Short mmCIF file of C-alpha atoms in Angstrom, two decimals:
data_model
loop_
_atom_site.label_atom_id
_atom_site.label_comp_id
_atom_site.label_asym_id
_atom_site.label_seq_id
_atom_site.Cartn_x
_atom_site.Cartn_y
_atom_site.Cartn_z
CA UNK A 1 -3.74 20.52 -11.49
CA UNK A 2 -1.07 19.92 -8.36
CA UNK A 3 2.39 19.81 -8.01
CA UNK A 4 3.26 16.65 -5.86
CA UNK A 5 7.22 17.51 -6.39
CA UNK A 6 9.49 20.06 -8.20
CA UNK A 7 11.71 18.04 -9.63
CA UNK A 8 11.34 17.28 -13.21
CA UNK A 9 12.47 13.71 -13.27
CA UNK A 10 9.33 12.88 -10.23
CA UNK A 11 6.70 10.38 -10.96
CA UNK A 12 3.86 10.59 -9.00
CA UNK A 13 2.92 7.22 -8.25
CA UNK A 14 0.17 7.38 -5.71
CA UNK A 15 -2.22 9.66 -3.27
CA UNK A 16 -4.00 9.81 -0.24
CA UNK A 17 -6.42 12.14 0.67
CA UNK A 18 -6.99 12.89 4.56
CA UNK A 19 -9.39 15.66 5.30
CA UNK A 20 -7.91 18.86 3.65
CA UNK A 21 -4.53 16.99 3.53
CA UNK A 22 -3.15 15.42 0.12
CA UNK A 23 -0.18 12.84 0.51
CA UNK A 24 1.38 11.75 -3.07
CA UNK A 25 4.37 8.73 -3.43
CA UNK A 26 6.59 10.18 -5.62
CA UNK A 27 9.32 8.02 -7.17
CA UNK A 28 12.05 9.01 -9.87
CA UNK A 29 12.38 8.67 -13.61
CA UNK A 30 15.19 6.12 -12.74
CA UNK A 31 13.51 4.41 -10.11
CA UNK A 32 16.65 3.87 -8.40
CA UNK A 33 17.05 7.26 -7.65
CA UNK A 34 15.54 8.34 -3.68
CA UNK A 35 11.73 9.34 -3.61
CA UNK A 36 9.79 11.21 -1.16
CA UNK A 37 6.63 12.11 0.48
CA UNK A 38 4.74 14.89 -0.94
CA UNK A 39 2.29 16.86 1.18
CA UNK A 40 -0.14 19.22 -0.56
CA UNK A 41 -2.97 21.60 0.92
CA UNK A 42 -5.57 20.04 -0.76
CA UNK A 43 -7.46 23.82 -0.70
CA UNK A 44 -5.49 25.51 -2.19
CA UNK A 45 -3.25 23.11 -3.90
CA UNK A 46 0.06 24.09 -2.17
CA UNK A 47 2.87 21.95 -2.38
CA UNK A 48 4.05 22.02 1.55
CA UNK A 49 6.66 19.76 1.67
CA UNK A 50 8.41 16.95 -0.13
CA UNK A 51 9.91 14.04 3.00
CA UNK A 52 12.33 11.67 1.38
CA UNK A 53 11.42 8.24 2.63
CA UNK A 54 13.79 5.62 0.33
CA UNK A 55 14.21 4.31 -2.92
CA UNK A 56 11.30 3.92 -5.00
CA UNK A 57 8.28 4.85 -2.95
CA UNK A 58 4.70 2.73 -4.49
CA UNK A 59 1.74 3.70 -2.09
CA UNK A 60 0.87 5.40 1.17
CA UNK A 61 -1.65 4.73 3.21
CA UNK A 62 -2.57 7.35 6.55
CA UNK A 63 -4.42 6.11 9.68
CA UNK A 64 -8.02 7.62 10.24
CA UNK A 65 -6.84 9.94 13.03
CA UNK A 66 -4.89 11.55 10.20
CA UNK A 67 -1.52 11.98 12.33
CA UNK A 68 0.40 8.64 11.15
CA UNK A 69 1.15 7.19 7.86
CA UNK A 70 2.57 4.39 6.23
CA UNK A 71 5.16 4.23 2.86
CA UNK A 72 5.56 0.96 0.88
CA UNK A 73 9.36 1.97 -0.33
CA UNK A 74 9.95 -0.82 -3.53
CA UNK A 75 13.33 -0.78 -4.19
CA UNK A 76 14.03 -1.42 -0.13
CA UNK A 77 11.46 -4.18 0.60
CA UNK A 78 10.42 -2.16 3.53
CA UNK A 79 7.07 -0.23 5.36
CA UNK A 80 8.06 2.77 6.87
CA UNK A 81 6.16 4.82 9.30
CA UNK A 82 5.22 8.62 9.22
CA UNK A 83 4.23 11.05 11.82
CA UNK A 84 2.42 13.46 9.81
CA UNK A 85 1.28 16.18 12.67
CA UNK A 86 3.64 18.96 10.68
CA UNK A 87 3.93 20.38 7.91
CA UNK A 88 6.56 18.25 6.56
CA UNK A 89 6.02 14.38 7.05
CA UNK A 90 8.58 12.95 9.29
CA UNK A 91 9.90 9.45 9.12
CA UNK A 92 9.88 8.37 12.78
CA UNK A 93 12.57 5.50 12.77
CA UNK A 94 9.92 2.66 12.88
CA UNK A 95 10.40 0.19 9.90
CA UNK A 96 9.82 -3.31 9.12
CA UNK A 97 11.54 -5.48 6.05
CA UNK A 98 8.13 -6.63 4.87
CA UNK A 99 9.07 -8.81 1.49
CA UNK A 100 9.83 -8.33 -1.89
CA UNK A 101 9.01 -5.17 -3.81
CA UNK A 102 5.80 -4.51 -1.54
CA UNK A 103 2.92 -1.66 -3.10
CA UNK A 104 -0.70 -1.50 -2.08
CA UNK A 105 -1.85 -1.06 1.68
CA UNK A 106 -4.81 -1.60 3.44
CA UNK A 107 -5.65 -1.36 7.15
CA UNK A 108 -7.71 -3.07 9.25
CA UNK A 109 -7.59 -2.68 12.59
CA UNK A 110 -3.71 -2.61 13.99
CA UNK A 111 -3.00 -5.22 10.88
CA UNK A 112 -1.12 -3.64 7.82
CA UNK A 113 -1.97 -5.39 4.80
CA UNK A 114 0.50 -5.37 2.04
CA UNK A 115 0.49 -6.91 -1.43
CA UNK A 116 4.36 -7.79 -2.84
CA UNK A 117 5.20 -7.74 -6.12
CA UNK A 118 7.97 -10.52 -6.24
CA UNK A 119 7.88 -14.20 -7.21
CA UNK A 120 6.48 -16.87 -5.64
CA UNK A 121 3.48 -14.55 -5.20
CA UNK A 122 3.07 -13.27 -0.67
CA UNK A 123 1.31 -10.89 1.09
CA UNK A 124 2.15 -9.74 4.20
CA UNK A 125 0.31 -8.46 7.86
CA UNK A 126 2.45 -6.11 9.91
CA UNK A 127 1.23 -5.76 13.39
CA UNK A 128 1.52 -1.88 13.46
CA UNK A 129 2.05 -1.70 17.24
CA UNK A 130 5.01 -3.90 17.40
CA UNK A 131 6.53 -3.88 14.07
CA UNK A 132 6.34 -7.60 13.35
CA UNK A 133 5.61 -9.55 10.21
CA UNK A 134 3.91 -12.53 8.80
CA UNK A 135 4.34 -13.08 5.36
CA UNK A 136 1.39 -15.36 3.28
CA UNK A 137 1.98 -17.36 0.45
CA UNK A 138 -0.58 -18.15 -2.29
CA UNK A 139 0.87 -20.78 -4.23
CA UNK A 140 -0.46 -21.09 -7.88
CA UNK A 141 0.50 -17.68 -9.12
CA UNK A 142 3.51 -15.35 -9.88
CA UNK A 143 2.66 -12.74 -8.32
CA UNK A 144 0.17 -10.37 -6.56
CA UNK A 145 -1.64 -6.89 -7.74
CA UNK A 146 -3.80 -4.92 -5.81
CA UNK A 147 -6.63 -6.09 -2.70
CA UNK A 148 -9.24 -5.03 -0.94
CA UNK A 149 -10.95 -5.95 2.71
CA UNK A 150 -14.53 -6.84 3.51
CA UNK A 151 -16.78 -5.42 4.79
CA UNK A 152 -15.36 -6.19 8.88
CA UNK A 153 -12.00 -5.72 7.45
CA UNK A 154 -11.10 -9.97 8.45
CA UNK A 155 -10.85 -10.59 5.36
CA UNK A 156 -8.30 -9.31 2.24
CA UNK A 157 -9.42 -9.95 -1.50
CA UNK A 158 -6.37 -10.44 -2.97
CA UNK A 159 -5.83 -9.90 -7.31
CA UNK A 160 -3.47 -12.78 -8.20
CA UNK A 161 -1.97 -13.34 -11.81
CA UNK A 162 -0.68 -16.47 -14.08
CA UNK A 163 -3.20 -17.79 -14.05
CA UNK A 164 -5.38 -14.94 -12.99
CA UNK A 165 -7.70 -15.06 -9.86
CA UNK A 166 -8.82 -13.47 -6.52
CA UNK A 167 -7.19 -15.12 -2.93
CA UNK A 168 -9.34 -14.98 0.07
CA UNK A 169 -6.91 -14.47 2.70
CA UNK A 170 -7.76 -14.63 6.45
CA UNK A 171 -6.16 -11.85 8.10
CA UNK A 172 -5.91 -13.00 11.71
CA UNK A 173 -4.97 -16.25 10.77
CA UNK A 174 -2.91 -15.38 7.56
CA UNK A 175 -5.19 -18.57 6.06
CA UNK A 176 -5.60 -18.81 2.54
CA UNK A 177 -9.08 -19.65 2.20
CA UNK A 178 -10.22 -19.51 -1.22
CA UNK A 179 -8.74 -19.24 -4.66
CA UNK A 180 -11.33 -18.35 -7.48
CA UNK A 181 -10.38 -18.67 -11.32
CA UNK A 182 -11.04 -15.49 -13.55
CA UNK A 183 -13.10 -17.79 -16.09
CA UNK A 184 -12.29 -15.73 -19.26
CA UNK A 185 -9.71 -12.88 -17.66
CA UNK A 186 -10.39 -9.76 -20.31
CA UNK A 187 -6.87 -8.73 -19.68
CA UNK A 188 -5.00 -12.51 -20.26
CA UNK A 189 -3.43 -14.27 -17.28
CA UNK A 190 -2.54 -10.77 -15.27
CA UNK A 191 -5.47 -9.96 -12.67
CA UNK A 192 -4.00 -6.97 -11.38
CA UNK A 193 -7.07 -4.96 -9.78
CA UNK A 194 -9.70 -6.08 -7.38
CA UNK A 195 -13.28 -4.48 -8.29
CA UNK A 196 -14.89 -2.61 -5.89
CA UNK A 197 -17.93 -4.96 -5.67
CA UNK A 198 -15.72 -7.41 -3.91
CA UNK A 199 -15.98 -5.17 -0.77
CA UNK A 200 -19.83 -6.34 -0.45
CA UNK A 201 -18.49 -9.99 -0.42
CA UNK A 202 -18.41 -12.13 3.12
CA UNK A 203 -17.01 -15.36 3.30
#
């Protein structure tokens, strides 16, 4: 059992494990409210620091060479970046408006993938060495949940809902490629989750 924050209105939202470091989103009870950062000694299961990064923090996601991160802050459409070398995680000024409510990261490469939850249903690829954005749009849906990459990391698997399917997105040409139907969707018109199996797919 952890602590990702000390204050009792904190939701934790979402983690990231790097090596003996544990990174948790934390937003608020009233989501409007400013959420942070937490950083947590994942041996002992210290609480180190809590960084407040924005308003309504969804996911983080921290580069392999464990010393920068990046924060999907909700409630101001925005990435931010992290230098995480101390003890407390330190927002270094670098920011990008990405799109509407964006959550779940992946990286691949110097290309930030990032899944929006806003209407007409987008992704967007931030170039993490100069900040820029292109925003996708997979018409047919309402909105986007959660993705995945392939195998070489060229490719996103992206959960799409109303109706429900999965988007093959190109991500060096920001291409949609391929838009498969959920034949008989257990959970209705919402495909919110990309299985894991999906990361064994090449198109």
């Amino acid at each position: 059992h952890y602590v990702a924050s000390r204050l009792p209105n904190a939701r934790t939202h979402a983690v990231w494990l790097a090596g003996h470091d544990l990174y948790t989103t934390n937003t608020r009870a009233l989501r409007t409210d400013p959420g942070d950062v937490g950083h947590i000694d994942a041996r002992s299961g210290e609480l180190l620091c809590n960084t407040p990064v924005g308003v309504d923090p969804s996911e983080i996601l921290v580069r392999s060479s464990g010393r920068i991160g990046y924060v999907s802050v909700r409630g101001e459409n925005k990435i931010k970046e992290l230098d995480l070398r101390g003890r407390c995680p330190r927002l270094t000024g670098r920011e990008a408006v990405i799109g509407t409510m964006p959550d779940t990261l992946q990286l691949t490469h110097h290309t930030l993938v990032v899944t929006l939850r806003g209407t007409p249903p987008q992704i967007s690829l931030l170039d993490t060495r100069s900040f820029t954005v292109q925003q996708v749009s997979i018409p047919g849906h309402t909105t986007t949940g959660h993705h995945w990459l392939s195998r070489t990391g060229r490719f996103s698997f992206v959960a799409v809902e109303n109706p429900a399917g999965v988007a093959v997105v190109d991500n060096h040409t920001g291409a949609v490629l391929a838009d498969y139907p959920y034949p008989d969707p257990p959970g209705g018109n919402r495909a919110h989750v990309v299985p894991d199996p999906a990361v064994a797919l090449e198109v």
